Amino acid sequence: KPRVLRRDGRTLIGSLRSIDQFANLVLHQTVERIHVGKKYGDIPRGIFVVRGENVVLLGEIDLEKESDTPLQQVSIEEILEEQRVEQQAKQESEKLKVQALKERGLSVPRADTLDEY
């Protein structure tokens, strides 16, 4: 089973069905794995096509070692809630950082105005 880490940070696990010269992937019976702290949850996604430019890492999972992980599997609802809380905390931290920089006369460009390439 391959594990694919995408450029946007998402992790996909599934059966590799196809790959081409541009590293475009077709994954079958795909799940999206979300990690928050020592917990993780799997969201079923089905057939998934990933463009090669979005692939950061492609590796094979050792199924024997996967069961020995110290991470705890939780329900989809619980992991999504924990992910939302973690993202809110990051946003609050970022707001405080920007405010402190503004008070010192510095400006930080907003992330949504920057070109991703």
Coordinates of C-alpha atoms in Angstrom, one line a residue:
K1 CA 0.0 0.0 0.0
P2 CA 1.5 3.3 -1.0
R3 CA 1.3 6.4 1.2
V4 CA 1.2 9.7 -0.7
L5 CA 2.0 13.0 1.0
R6 CA 0.6 15.9 -1.0
R7 CA 1.9 19.5 -1.4
D8 CA -1.1 20.8 0.6
G9 CA -0.2 18.5 3.6
R10 CA -2.8 15.9 3.1
T11 CA -1.9 12.2 3.4
L12 CA -3.5 9.6 1.2
I13 CA -3.3 5.8 1.6
G14 CA -4.6 3.4 -1.0
S15 CA -3.8 0.8 -3.7
L16 CA -1.7 2.2 -6.6
R17 CA -3.5 1.5 -9.8
S18 CA -1.6 3.6 -12.3
I19 CA 1.3 6.0 -12.6
D20 CA 2.7 7.9 -15.6
Q21 CA 5.8 9.7 -16.6
F22 CA 4.6 12.9 -14.9
A23 CA 4.0 11.0 -11.6
N24 CA 0.3 11.4 -11.9
L25 CA -1.3 8.7 -9.7
V26 CA -4.5 6.8 -9.6
L27 CA -5.3 5.3 -6.1
H28 CA -8.0 2.8 -5.5
Q29 CA -9.8 2.3 -2.1
T30 CA -8.2 5.5 -0.9
V31 CA -8.4 6.9 2.7
E32 CA -7.3 10.3 3.8
R33 CA -5.4 10.0 7.1
I34 CA -5.5 13.0 9.4
H35 CA -3.0 13.3 12.2
V36 CA -3.6 15.5 15.3
G37 CA -1.1 15.0 18.1
K38 CA -1.1 11.3 19.0
K39 CA -4.4 10.6 17.3
Y40 CA -5.4 9.9 13.8
G41 CA -8.5 9.2 11.8
D42 CA -9.2 7.8 8.3
I43 CA -11.7 9.3 5.9
P44 CA -12.7 7.0 3.1
R45 CA -12.3 8.7 -0.3
G46 CA -12.6 5.9 -2.9
I47 CA -10.8 6.4 -6.2
F48 CA -8.5 9.3 -6.1
V49 CA -6.5 10.9 -8.9
V50 CA -3.4 12.9 -7.8
R51 CA -1.5 15.2 -10.2
G52 CA 2.2 14.6 -10.2
E53 CA 3.0 18.2 -9.4
N54 CA 1.2 17.8 -6.0
V55 CA 3.1 14.7 -5.0
V56 CA 5.7 15.5 -2.3
L57 CA 6.4 11.9 -1.2
L58 CA 5.4 8.5 -2.3
G59 CA 6.3 5.5 -0.1
E60 CA 5.2 2.0 0.7
I61 CA 3.7 1.3 4.1
D62 CA 5.1 -1.7 6.0
L63 CA 1.8 -3.3 7.2
E64 CA 3.6 -5.2 10.0
K65 CA 5.1 -2.0 11.5
E66 CA 1.9 0.0 11.0
S67 CA 0.1 -2.0 13.7
D68 CA 2.9 -1.2 16.2
T69 CA 2.4 2.6 16.0
P70 CA 1.9 4.6 19.2
L71 CA -0.8 6.6 17.6
Q72 CA -4.5 6.0 18.6
Q73 CA -7.1 5.7 15.9
V74 CA -10.3 7.7 16.6
S75 CA -13.6 8.3 14.8
I76 CA -13.8 10.6 11.8
E77 CA -16.0 13.1 13.8
E78 CA -13.5 13.3 16.7
I79 CA -10.4 13.8 14.5
L80 CA -12.2 16.5 12.4
E81 CA -13.2 18.4 15.6
E82 CA -9.6 18.2 16.9
Q83 CA -8.2 19.4 13.6
R84 CA -10.6 22.3 13.6
V85 CA -9.5 23.3 17.2
E86 CA -5.9 23.0 16.2
Q87 CA -6.4 25.2 13.1
Q88 CA -8.2 27.8 15.2
A89 CA -5.3 27.9 17.7
K90 CA -2.8 28.4 14.8
Q91 CA -4.9 31.2 13.4
E92 CA -5.1 32.9 16.8
S93 CA -1.3 32.6 17.2
E94 CA -0.8 34.0 13.8
K95 CA -3.0 37.0 14.5
L96 CA -1.1 37.7 17.7
K97 CA 2.2 37.5 15.8
V98 CA 1.0 39.9 13.1
Q99 CA -0.4 42.3 15.7
A100 CA 3.0 42.3 17.6
L101 CA 4.8 43.0 14.3
K102 CA 2.4 45.8 13.4
E103 CA 3.0 47.4 16.8
R104 CA 6.8 47.4 16.0
G105 CA 6.2 49.0 12.6
L106 CA 6.7 45.9 10.5
S107 CA 4.2 44.5 8.0
V108 CA 3.7 40.9 7.0
P109 CA 2.2 40.0 3.6
R110 CA -1.0 38.0 3.9
A111 CA -0.6 34.3 2.8
D112 CA -3.5 34.5 0.4
T113 CA -1.8 37.2 -1.6
L114 CA 1.4 35.3 -2.2
D115 CA 1.9 33.2 -5.3
E116 CA 2.1 29.5 -4.3
Y117 CA 4.7 28.7 -6.9

